[in-house]
């Protein structure tokens, strides 16, 4: 059972009065030059000559503008809209130039083909102005009349679509299932009475052959739910009266300007218009097409503050341009009702009469949305809009096996405060006169600073080495100097007592250190509770057979192909130029490689040991006096030297493993080793 809303008010774009599109060149000439019938003007003193368009004599600017200037003050957008509305004219029906017409008829999907069809041959001949003028003369037309005739050619106009019905369309007045809106409280008894209509309609099954009898019987017995619908209308009107001003203010605040599909306001708003809570998905309404857009679709006025949006785009208009026109009355079904300040078009419709579903091929993947400044989390945004996740590589991290966290972010701040307090205590011991007669709680900052200027960077010498230095400024208001002073006095008292006993006193922990440990323990407990909740969630999902991850969030690496851009990889960093020369990893690899190649000799054995261990073993062998084995290069077959004399010129040493000296002498370019090659003679002719 669905509701048919009969509307008494529509806001439409009324068509402007029609105006001819011909080029009125002859009347323009008549207005400039007198004719024989004009008796009040003096006779011509010069002979009328024929001028081309670029050498027409302009003597009087006013007369020139009066004859050749624009006749009506109409913007290009208004003219385009009027042309489209009045003449059923779409952008792909523009009059083509001879070159475009030839390209349309002679090219096959962008590739040149031989001119075989008579249409293509004729279009090729029409490229020459001489042939074009001859054809116009044969037709007995002037050039203006010829171009005016081009506008009359509109191609084949299909017959109007007749919507076929398998049975009568049964409608009923049903209150929305999502009533009341969020945050609006209504009488619970009335709400229960309203929702009883849903149970009644769900239990009714109509026999299409006996529809009229069933409707008449329902009228007689009073089962049409009119009373329940009237209670809903009463609550709806109360909600509208209470929220009308708020909705108007939100519209002006969040919508910069009005366009079809957005909330009507100002002079376009009428109190009889229905708000969004009045509608629900599945409702069938009567409406009127108010606007069409090439890339968005058609907009239908169904009597609400928002025009409904029928998604149609691109080339689908080619099939629909004769069936959907501005101003026509239609029947539509509401497919979805969405958040008006997240989605551009809150009401999505489909045409029921005329039914054009079979002519729509290009569908929108997702309804268009608004991107606002506060949308910082893309995952939260796509979940809010009902869109699937962006596929990404699986990092392979099992969060249930990750170590627990115990480093509270506030601990770093506490450590800075603790150091500042102890530095002031040390300064009090070194300079007691500076703090004489002053209360620690009344000390003030010597200079004011912002949070942005609280950290200063510089350099300082430490043991003859120039190191980076960071100075952190902390306000005295953040310090508890009295507690720090009392703690220091307490430790001083305990140290004196220990000296009297002949013991050595050692401060194990300050109160600030205990506070840091407490914060870390809080962080550890929170991490432990999150781990337990995660394990419970995983076990419940495995028990119920649900996926552990959001479907579609992580995909196989083969999905991205071989050379997929990875922003986390240093290879795709804009300033990446190889591994740094002195990086510890690459340097260690080079040293190990040179070491292995130096001690192996002629074999191909690789030692599975670190460089440090190999050096230690080498030093131990030197202490014991063990010398490395020297391989002799004596050939056993001396008789074959004469036969192989041709191969003496070849240096076989290049096939062996390079020695340590060769490896050490190789230059390092971007962390890799390359042989020393000279570029002499490369660029010479």
PDB file of N, CA and C in Angstrom, residues 35-89:
ATOM      1  N   UNK A  35      14.513  53.039 -48.477  1.00  0.00           N
ATOM      2  CA  UNK A  35      13.958  52.399 -49.671  1.00  0.00           C
ATOM      3  C   UNK A  35      13.070  53.396 -50.406  1.00  0.00           C
ATOM      4  N   UNK A  36      12.488  52.910 -51.509  1.00  0.00           N
ATOM      5  CA  UNK A  36      11.655  53.797 -52.327  1.00  0.00           C
ATOM      6  C   UNK A  36      10.390  54.212 -51.602  1.00  0.00           C
ATOM      7  N   UNK A  37       9.924  53.324 -50.703  1.00  0.00           N
ATOM      8  CA  UNK A  37       8.671  53.649 -50.006  1.00  0.00           C
ATOM      9  C   UNK A  37       8.866  54.665 -48.898  1.00  0.00           C
ATOM     10  N   UNK A  38      10.103  54.929 -48.504  1.00  0.00           N
ATOM     11  CA  UNK A  38      10.352  55.906 -47.440  1.00  0.00           C
ATOM     12  C   UNK A  38      10.381  57.293 -48.041  1.00  0.00           C
ATOM     13  N   UNK A  39       9.342  58.079 -47.855  1.00  0.00           N
ATOM     14  CA  UNK A  39       9.220  59.396 -48.468  1.00  0.00           C
ATOM     15  C   UNK A  39       9.801  60.496 -47.608  1.00  0.00           C
ATOM     16  N   UNK A  40       9.990  60.245 -46.300  1.00  0.00           N
ATOM     17  CA  UNK A  40      10.436  61.319 -45.412  1.00  0.00           C
ATOM     18  C   UNK A  40      11.942  61.465 -45.387  1.00  0.00           C
ATOM     19  N   UNK A  41      12.681  60.480 -45.892  1.00  0.00           N
ATOM     20  CA  UNK A  41      14.142  60.545 -45.831  1.00  0.00           C
ATOM     21  C   UNK A  41      14.688  61.116 -47.122  1.00  0.00           C
ATOM     22  N   UNK A  42      15.810  61.809 -47.054  1.00  0.00           N
ATOM     23  CA  UNK A  42      16.394  62.368 -48.274  1.00  0.00           C
ATOM     24  C   UNK A  42      16.944  61.265 -49.164  1.00  0.00           C
ATOM     25  N   UNK A  43      17.093  61.553 -50.478  1.00  0.00           N
ATOM     26  CA  UNK A  43      17.602  60.529 -51.400  1.00  0.00           C
ATOM     27  C   UNK A  43      19.058  60.212 -51.095  1.00  0.00           C
ATOM     28  N   UNK A  44      19.472  59.007 -51.519  1.00  0.00           N
ATOM     29  CA  UNK A  44      20.844  58.562 -51.306  1.00  0.00           C
ATOM     30  C   UNK A  44      21.811  59.394 -52.137  1.00  0.00           C
ATOM     31  N   UNK A  45      22.956  59.771 -51.543  1.00  0.00           N
ATOM     32  CA  UNK A  45      23.971  60.537 -52.246  1.00  0.00           C
ATOM     33  C   UNK A  45      25.115  59.647 -52.733  1.00  0.00           C
ATOM     34  N   UNK A  46      25.068  58.342 -52.417  1.00  0.00           N
ATOM     35  CA  UNK A  46      26.135  57.451 -52.873  1.00  0.00           C
ATOM     36  C   UNK A  46      25.498  56.170 -53.380  1.00  0.00           C
ATOM     37  N   UNK A  47      26.275  55.487 -54.142  1.00  0.00           N
ATOM     38  CA  UNK A  47      25.817  54.241 -54.746  1.00  0.00           C
ATOM     39  C   UNK A  47      25.981  53.108 -53.738  1.00  0.00           C
ATOM     40  N   UNK A  48      24.913  52.342 -53.532  1.00  0.00           N
ATOM     41  CA  UNK A  48      24.968  51.228 -52.587  1.00  0.00           C
ATOM     42  C   UNK A  48      25.839  50.133 -53.172  1.00  0.00           C
ATOM     43  N   UNK A  49      26.868  49.748 -52.410  1.00  0.00           N
ATOM     44  CA  UNK A  49      27.779  48.692 -52.845  1.00  0.00           C
ATOM     45  C   UNK A  49      27.621  47.477 -51.931  1.00  0.00           C
ATOM     46  N   UNK A  50      28.111  46.367 -52.416  1.00  0.00           N
ATOM     47  CA  UNK A  50      28.085  45.129 -51.628  1.00  0.00           C
ATOM     48  C   UNK A  50      29.405  45.017 -50.875  1.00  0.00           C
ATOM     49  N   UNK A  51      29.343  44.853 -49.566  1.00  0.00           N
ATOM     50  CA  UNK A  51      30.530  44.728 -48.729  1.00  0.00           C
ATOM     51  C   UNK A  51      30.545  43.347 -48.074  1.00  0.00           C
ATOM     52  N   UNK A  52      31.735  42.862 -47.846  1.00  0.00           N
ATOM     53  CA  UNK A  52      31.861  41.634 -47.047  1.00  0.00           C
ATOM     54  C   UNK A  52      31.725  41.988 -45.573  1.00  0.00           C
ATOM     55  N   UNK A  53      31.636  40.961 -44.758  1.00  0.00           N
ATOM     56  CA  UNK A  53      31.336  41.203 -43.346  1.00  0.00           C
ATOM     57  C   UNK A  53      32.453  41.932 -42.628  1.00  0.00           C
ATOM     58  N   UNK A  54      33.694  41.772 -43.082  1.00  0.00           N
ATOM     59  CA  UNK A  54      34.798  42.386 -42.352  1.00  0.00           C
ATOM     60  C   UNK A  54      35.150  43.782 -42.861  1.00  0.00           C
ATOM     61  N   UNK A  55      34.473  44.293 -43.919  1.00  0.00           N
ATOM     62  CA  UNK A  55      34.780  45.631 -44.414  1.00  0.00           C
ATOM     63  C   UNK A  55      33.522  46.483 -44.503  1.00  0.00           C
ATOM     64  N   UNK A  56      32.529  46.188 -43.666  1.00  0.00           N
ATOM     65  CA  UNK A  56      31.307  46.965 -43.690  1.00  0.00           C
ATOM     66  C   UNK A  56      31.600  48.353 -43.126  1.00  0.00           C
ATOM     67  N   UNK A  57      31.197  49.442 -43.825  1.00  0.00           N
ATOM     68  CA  UNK A  57      31.511  50.792 -43.340  1.00  0.00           C
ATOM     69  C   UNK A  57      30.717  51.117 -42.077  1.00  0.00           C
ATOM     70  N   UNK A  58      31.438  51.501 -41.031  1.00  0.00           N
ATOM     71  CA  UNK A  58      30.808  51.864 -39.764  1.00  0.00           C
ATOM     72  C   UNK A  58      31.039  53.360 -39.552  1.00  0.00           C
ATOM     73  N   UNK A  59      30.002  54.135 -39.766  1.00  0.00           N
ATOM     74  CA  UNK A  59      30.142  55.564 -39.557  1.00  0.00           C
ATOM     75  C   UNK A  59      29.526  56.001 -38.253  1.00  0.00           C
ATOM     76  N   UNK A  60      28.326  55.513 -37.989  1.00  0.00           N
ATOM     77  CA  UNK A  60      27.600  55.899 -36.796  1.00  0.00           C
ATOM     78  C   UNK A  60      27.544  54.699 -35.846  1.00  0.00           C
ATOM     79  N   UNK A  61      28.144  54.856 -34.671  1.00  0.00           N
ATOM     80  CA  UNK A  61      28.163  53.735 -33.728  1.00  0.00           C
ATOM     81  C   UNK A  61      26.768  53.363 -33.269  1.00  0.00           C
ATOM     82  N   UNK A  62      25.922  54.331 -33.032  1.00  0.00           N
ATOM     83  CA  UNK A  62      24.581  54.022 -32.547  1.00  0.00           C
ATOM     84  C   UNK A  62      23.794  53.237 -33.583  1.00  0.00           C
ATOM     85  N   UNK A  63      23.917  53.661 -34.874  1.00  0.00           N
ATOM     86  CA  UNK A  63      23.200  52.936 -35.925  1.00  0.00           C
ATOM     87  C   UNK A  63      23.744  51.519 -36.073  1.00  0.00           C
ATOM     88  N   UNK A  64      25.067  51.362 -35.918  1.00  0.00           N
ATOM     89  CA  UNK A  64      25.664  50.028 -36.055  1.00  0.00           C
ATOM     90  C   UNK A  64      25.189  49.100 -34.930  1.00  0.00           C
ATOM     91  N   UNK A  65      25.194  49.632 -33.691  1.00  0.00           N
ATOM     92  CA  UNK A  65      24.738  48.802 -32.580  1.00  0.00           C
ATOM     93  C   UNK A  65      23.256  48.501 -32.665  1.00  0.00           C
ATOM     94  N   UNK A  66      22.491  49.483 -33.183  1.00  0.00           N
ATOM     95  CA  UNK A  66      21.052  49.250 -33.297  1.00  0.00           C
ATOM     96  C   UNK A  66      20.737  48.155 -34.292  1.00  0.00           C
ATOM     97  N   UNK A  67      21.589  48.028 -35.327  1.00  0.00           N
ATOM     98  CA  UNK A  67      21.304  47.036 -36.365  1.00  0.00           C
ATOM     99  C   UNK A  67      21.956  45.689 -36.075  1.00  0.00           C
ATOM    100  N   UNK A  68      23.169  45.713 -35.524  1.00  0.00           N
ATOM    101  CA  UNK A  68      23.892  44.457 -35.345  1.00  0.00           C
ATOM    102  C   UNK A  68      24.029  44.036 -33.882  1.00  0.00           C
ATOM    103  N   UNK A  69      23.673  44.895 -32.929  1.00  0.00           N
ATOM    104  CA  UNK A  69      23.820  44.538 -31.525  1.00  0.00           C
ATOM    105  C   UNK A  69      22.749  43.561 -31.079  1.00  0.00           C
ATOM    106  N   UNK A  70      22.894  43.028 -29.865  1.00  0.00           N
ATOM    107  CA  UNK A  70      21.889  42.080 -29.349  1.00  0.00           C
ATOM    108  C   UNK A  70      20.551  42.770 -29.148  1.00  0.00           C
ATOM    109  N   UNK A  71      19.486  42.065 -29.531  1.00  0.00           N
ATOM    110  CA  UNK A  71      18.162  42.653 -29.503  1.00  0.00           C
ATOM    111  C   UNK A  71      17.485  42.506 -28.142  1.00  0.00           C
ATOM    112  N   UNK A  72      17.847  41.475 -27.364  1.00  0.00           N
ATOM    113  CA  UNK A  72      17.235  41.316 -26.062  1.00  0.00           C
ATOM    114  C   UNK A  72      18.327  41.043 -25.027  1.00  0.00           C
ATOM    115  N   UNK A  73      18.103  41.538 -23.834  1.00  0.00           N
ATOM    116  CA  UNK A  73      19.074  41.367 -22.765  1.00  0.00           C
ATOM    117  C   UNK A  73      18.803  40.029 -22.076  1.00  0.00           C
ATOM    118  N   UNK A  74      19.372  38.987 -22.652  1.00  0.00           N
ATOM    119  CA  UNK A  74      19.163  37.628 -22.144  1.00  0.00           C
ATOM    120  C   UNK A  74      20.524  36.959 -22.004  1.00  0.00           C
ATOM    121  N   UNK A  75      20.777  36.383 -20.823  1.00  0.00           N
ATOM    122  CA  UNK A  75      22.074  35.743 -20.609  1.00  0.00           C
ATOM    123  C   UNK A  75      22.164  34.465 -21.427  1.00  0.00           C
ATOM    124  N   UNK A  76      23.393  34.000 -21.580  1.00  0.00           N
ATOM    125  CA  UNK A  76      23.610  32.783 -22.358  1.00  0.00           C
ATOM    126  C   UNK A  76      22.925  31.582 -21.700  1.00  0.00           C
ATOM    127  N   UNK A  77      22.970  31.532 -20.365  1.00  0.00           N
ATOM    128  CA  UNK A  77      22.351  30.404 -19.664  1.00  0.00           C
ATOM    129  C   UNK A  77      20.838  30.414 -19.863  1.00  0.00           C
ATOM    130  N   UNK A  78      20.231  31.603 -19.793  1.00  0.00           N
ATOM    131  CA  UNK A  78      18.780  31.688 -19.998  1.00  0.00           C
ATOM    132  C   UNK A  78      18.406  31.323 -21.420  1.00  0.00           C
ATOM    133  N   UNK A  79      19.208  31.767 -22.381  1.00  0.00           N
ATOM    134  CA  UNK A  79      18.913  31.421 -23.778  1.00  0.00           C
ATOM    135  C   UNK A  79      19.039  29.923 -24.009  1.00  0.00           C
ATOM    136  N   UNK A  80      20.059  29.313 -23.401  1.00  0.00           N
ATOM    137  CA  UNK A  80      20.228  27.870 -23.576  1.00  0.00           C
ATOM    138  C   UNK A  80      19.063  27.113 -22.943  1.00  0.00           C
ATOM    139  N   UNK A  81      18.667  27.554 -21.731  1.00  0.00           N
ATOM    140  CA  UNK A  81      17.543  26.885 -21.077  1.00  0.00           C
ATOM    141  C   UNK A  81      16.249  27.062 -21.875  1.00  0.00           C
ATOM    142  N   UNK A  82      16.016  28.296 -22.387  1.00  0.00           N
ATOM    143  CA  UNK A  82      14.799  28.525 -23.178  1.00  0.00           C
ATOM    144  C   UNK A  82      14.813  27.689 -24.452  1.00  0.00           C
ATOM    145  N   UNK A  83      15.975  27.615 -25.094  1.00  0.00           N
ATOM    146  CA  UNK A  83      16.072  26.832 -26.318  1.00  0.00           C
ATOM    147  C   UNK A  83      15.793  25.361 -26.048  1.00  0.00           C
ATOM    148  N   UNK A  84      16.305  24.863 -24.916  1.00  0.00           N
ATOM    149  CA  UNK A  84      16.116  23.459 -24.583  1.00  0.00           C
ATOM    150  C   UNK A  84      14.649  23.176 -24.237  1.00  0.00           C
ATOM    151  N   UNK A  85      14.048  24.094 -23.433  1.00  0.00           N
ATOM    152  CA  UNK A  85      12.685  23.870 -22.981  1.00  0.00           C
ATOM    153  C   UNK A  85      11.696  23.994 -24.132  1.00  0.00           C
ATOM    154  N   UNK A  86      11.863  25.016 -24.976  1.00  0.00           N
ATOM    155  CA  UNK A  86      10.871  25.297 -26.018  1.00  0.00           C
ATOM    156  C   UNK A  86      10.956  24.312 -27.172  1.00  0.00           C
ATOM    157  N   UNK A  87      12.180  23.935 -27.534  1.00  0.00           N
ATOM    158  CA  UNK A  87      12.319  23.192 -28.781  1.00  0.00           C
ATOM    159  C   UNK A  87      12.742  21.739 -28.569  1.00  0.00           C
ATOM    160  N   UNK A  88      12.823  21.279 -27.300  1.00  0.00           N
ATOM    161  CA  UNK A  88      13.240  19.909 -27.074  1.00  0.00           C
ATOM    162  C   UNK A  88      14.615  19.628 -27.634  1.00  0.00           C
ATOM    163  N   UNK A  89      15.537  20.548 -27.402  1.00  0.00           N
ATOM    164  CA  UNK A  89      16.831  20.573 -28.101  1.00  0.00           C
ATOM    165  C   UNK A  89      17.925  20.254 -27.111  1.00  0.00           C
TER     166      UNK A  89
END
